[in-house]
Each structure stands twice: as structure tokens, then as C-alpha cells.
mmCIF file of C-alpha atoms in Angstrom:
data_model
loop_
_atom_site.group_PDB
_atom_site.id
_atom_site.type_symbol
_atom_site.label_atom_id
_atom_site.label_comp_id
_atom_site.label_asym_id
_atom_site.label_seq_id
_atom_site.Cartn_x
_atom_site.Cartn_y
_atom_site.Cartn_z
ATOM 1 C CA UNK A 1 12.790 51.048 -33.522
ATOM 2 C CA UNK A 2 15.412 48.901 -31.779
ATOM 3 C CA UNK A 3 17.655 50.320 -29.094
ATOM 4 C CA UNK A 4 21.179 50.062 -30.084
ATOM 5 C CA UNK A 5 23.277 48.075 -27.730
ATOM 6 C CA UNK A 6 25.359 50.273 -24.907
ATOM 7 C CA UNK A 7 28.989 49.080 -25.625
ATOM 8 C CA UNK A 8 30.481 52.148 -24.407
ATOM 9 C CA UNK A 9 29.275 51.903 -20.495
ATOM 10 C CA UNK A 10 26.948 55.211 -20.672
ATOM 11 C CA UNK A 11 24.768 55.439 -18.601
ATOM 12 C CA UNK A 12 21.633 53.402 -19.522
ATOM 13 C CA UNK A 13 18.814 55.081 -17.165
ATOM 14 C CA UNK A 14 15.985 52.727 -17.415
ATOM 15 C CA UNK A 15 18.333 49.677 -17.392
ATOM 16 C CA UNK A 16 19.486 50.139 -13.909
ATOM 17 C CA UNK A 17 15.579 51.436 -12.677
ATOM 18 C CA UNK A 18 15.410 47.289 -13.920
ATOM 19 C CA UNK A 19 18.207 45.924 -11.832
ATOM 20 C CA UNK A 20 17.314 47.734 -8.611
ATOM 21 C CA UNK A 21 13.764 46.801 -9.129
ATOM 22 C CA UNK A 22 14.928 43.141 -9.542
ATOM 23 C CA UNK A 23 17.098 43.336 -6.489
ATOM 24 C CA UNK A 24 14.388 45.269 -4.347
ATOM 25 C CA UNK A 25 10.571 44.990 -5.511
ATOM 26 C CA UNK A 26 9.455 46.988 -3.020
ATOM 27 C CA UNK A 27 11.399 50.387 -3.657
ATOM 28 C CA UNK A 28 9.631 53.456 -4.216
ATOM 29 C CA UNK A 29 9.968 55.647 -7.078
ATOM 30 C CA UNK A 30 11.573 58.311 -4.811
ATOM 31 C CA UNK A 31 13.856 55.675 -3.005
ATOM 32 C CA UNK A 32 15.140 54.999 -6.787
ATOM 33 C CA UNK A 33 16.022 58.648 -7.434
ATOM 34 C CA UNK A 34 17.679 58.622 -4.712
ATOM 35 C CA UNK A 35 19.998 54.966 -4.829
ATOM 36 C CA UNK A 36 20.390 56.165 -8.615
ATOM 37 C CA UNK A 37 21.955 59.674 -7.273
ATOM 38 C CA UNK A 38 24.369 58.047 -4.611
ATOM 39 C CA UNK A 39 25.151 55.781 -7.275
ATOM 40 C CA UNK A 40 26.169 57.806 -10.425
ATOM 41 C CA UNK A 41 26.899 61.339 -8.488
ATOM 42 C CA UNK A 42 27.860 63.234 -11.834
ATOM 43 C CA UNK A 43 25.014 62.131 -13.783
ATOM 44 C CA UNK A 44 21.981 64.534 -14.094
ATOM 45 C CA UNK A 45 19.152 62.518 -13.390
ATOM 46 C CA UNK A 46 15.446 64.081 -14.656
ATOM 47 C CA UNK A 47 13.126 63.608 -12.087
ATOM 48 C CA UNK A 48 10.290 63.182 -14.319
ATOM 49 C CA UNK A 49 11.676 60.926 -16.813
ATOM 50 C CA UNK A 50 13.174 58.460 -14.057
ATOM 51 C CA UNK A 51 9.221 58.515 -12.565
ATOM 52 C CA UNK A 52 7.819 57.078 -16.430
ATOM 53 C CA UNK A 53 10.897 54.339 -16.334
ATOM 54 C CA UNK A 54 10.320 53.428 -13.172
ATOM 55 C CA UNK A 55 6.420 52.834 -13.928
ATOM 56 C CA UNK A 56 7.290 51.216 -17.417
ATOM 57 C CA UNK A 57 10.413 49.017 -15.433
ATOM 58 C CA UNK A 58 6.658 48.362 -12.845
ATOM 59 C CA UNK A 59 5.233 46.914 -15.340
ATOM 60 C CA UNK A 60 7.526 44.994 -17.109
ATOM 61 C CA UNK A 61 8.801 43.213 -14.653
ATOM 62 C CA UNK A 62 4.770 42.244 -13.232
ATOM 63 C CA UNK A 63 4.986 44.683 -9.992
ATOM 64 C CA UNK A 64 1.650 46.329 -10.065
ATOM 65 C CA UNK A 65 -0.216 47.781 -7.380
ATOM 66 C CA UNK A 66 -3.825 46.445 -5.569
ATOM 67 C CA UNK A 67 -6.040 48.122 -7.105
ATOM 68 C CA UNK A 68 -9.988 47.404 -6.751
ATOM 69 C CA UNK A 69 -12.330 47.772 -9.863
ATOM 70 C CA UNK A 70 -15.233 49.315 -9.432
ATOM 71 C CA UNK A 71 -18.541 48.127 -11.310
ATOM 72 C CA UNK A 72 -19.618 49.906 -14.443
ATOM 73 C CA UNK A 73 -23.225 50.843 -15.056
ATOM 74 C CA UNK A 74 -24.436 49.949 -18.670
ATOM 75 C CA UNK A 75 -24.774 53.940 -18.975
ATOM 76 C CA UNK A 76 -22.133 56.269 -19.470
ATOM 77 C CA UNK A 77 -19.488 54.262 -17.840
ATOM 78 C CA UNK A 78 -20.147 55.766 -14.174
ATOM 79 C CA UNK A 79 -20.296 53.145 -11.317
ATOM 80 C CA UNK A 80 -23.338 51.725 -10.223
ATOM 81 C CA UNK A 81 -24.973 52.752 -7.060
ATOM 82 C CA UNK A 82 -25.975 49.993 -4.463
ATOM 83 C CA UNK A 83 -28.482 50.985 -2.445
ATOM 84 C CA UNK A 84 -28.915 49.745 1.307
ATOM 85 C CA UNK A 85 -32.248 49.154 2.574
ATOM 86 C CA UNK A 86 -33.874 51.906 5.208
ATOM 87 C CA UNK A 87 -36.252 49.445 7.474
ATOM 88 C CA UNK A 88 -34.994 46.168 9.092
ATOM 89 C CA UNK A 89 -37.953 44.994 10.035
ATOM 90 C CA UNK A 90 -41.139 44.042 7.797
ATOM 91 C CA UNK A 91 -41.896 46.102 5.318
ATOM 92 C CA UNK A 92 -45.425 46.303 5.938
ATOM 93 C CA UNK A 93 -45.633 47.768 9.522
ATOM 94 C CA UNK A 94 -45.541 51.853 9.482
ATOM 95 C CA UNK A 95 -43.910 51.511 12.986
ATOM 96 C CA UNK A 96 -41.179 49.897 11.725
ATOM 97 C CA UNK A 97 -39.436 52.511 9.485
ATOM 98 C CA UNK A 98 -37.581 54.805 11.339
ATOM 99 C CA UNK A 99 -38.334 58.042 9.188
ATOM 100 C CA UNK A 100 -41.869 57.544 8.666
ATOM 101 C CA UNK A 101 -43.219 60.145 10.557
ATOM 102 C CA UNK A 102 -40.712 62.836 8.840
ATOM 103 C CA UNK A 103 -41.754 62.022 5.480
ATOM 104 C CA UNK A 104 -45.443 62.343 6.049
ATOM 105 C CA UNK A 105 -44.292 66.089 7.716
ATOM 106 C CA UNK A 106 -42.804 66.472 4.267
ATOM 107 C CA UNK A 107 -45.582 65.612 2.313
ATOM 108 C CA UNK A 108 -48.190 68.153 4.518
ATOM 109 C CA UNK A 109 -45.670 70.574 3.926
ATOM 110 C CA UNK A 110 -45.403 70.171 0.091
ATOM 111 C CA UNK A 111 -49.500 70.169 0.164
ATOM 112 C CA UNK A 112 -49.154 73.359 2.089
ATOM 113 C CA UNK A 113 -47.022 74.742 -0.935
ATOM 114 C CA UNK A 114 -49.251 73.102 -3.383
ATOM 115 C CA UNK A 115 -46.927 70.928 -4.789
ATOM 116 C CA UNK A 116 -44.120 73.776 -5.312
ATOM 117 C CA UNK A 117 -40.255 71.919 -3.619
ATOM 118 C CA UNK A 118 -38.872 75.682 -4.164
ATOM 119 C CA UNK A 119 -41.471 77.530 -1.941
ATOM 120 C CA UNK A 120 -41.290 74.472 0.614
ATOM 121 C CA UNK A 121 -37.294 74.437 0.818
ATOM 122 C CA UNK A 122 -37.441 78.349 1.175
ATOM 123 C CA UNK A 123 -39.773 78.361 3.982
ATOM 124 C CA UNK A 124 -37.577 75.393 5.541
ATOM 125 C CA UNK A 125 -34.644 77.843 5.487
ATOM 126 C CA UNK A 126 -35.968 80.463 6.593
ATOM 127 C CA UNK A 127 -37.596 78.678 9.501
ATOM 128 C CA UNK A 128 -33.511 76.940 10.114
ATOM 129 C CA UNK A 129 -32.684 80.694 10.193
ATOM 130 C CA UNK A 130 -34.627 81.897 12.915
ATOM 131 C CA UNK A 131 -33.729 79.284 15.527
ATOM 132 C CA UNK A 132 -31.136 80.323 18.127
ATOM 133 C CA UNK A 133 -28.857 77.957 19.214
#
């Protein structure tokens, strides 16, 4: 539905959220509360409905903010992960990776446990427990 025209001189709330934003494209929605309260003193302004014109007045007039988009997995709609690889040097040397050594620890300890993650995380607490600092 149409909006009738404003021939009496009320006070047209979203229509001067447009002129200011004209004159000023970099105002904030609290710096137009605040002109639009210095500027019509006996008119109660909502707080929340100025905030939805001022957004609406945004995009209207093409003032929109940066904003970066992430990628979107094929799955569910979550972003995709990128992974970063661990070594920088050739794959193929054990030297290389810089972790090695703790991850064959792990495994002996998960042999220890036969195969059980539970028992070998429980035992890795309670060892974290009884070391002082």
C-alpha cells in the first residue's frame, strides 16, 4: 500500500533519516537519534524504530557496510575449513616434521591402552595432575 503524501508538515520520520543520510553518508545510527532530537525537540522519537529506518534509509540509498563472505561447504551450509600444512620441508624425511617424535609417544601410549583414547587421556590427566609447578 502507497504512503499518502504529508501535506500537513508532520513529522515524516524515515524521510528526514533520508535527507541527513544524503547530506552525511557517514553518520551513525546513534549520531541520527541524536541530530533528529536537537532537531524536532517535542517529538518522541522511538529508539528502535528510528534504528530499522535508518538501516532501510542504508540501503536504499546504496550505503552498505564491508562485509567479507565466507565460503560455503557443499554440506550443511557451514564454512569450509582450509587446512595449512604442518612440515615445510619434504615430506618424505621423518626429521623434517616438527611433531614427529610426539606422535609416535602417542601411538606407544595408545598400544599401552590397547587401543582404548579414554583410558590413554585419563592416565594423561592424571599424570598433568601430579606435576608441581
Amino acid at each position: 500500500m502507497a504512503k499518502r503524501g504529508n501535506s500537513s508538515g508532520d513529522f515524516n520520520m524515515a524521510e528526514e533519516i533520508r535527507k541527513l543520510l544524503t547530506e552525511n553518508r557517514e553518520m551513525t545510527g546513534r549520531e541520527v537519534i541524536n541530530s533528529l532530537n536537537q532537531k524536532f525537540p517535542k517529538q518522541v522519537i522511538n529508539e528502535n524504530s528510528c534504528s530499522v529506518a535508518y538501516a532501510n534509509a542504508r540501503r536504499k540509498l546504496g550505503i552498505n557496510s564491508v562485509r567479507r563472505k565466507r565460503p560455503i561447504s557443499r554440506t550443511g551450509g557451514r564454512p569450509v575449513r582450509t587446512w595449512t600444512s604442518v612440515s615445510s620441508g619434504s615430506a618424505g624425511s621423518a626429521s623434517s616434521v616438527p611433531g614427529l617424535d610426539l606422535l609416535l609417544a602417542a601411538k606407544q601410549l595408545l598400544q599401552q591402552c590397547q587401543g582404548d583414547a579414554a583410558v590413554a587421556t585419563a592416565a594423561i590427566k592424571q599424570v598433568a595432575a601430579l606435576q608441581m609447578k
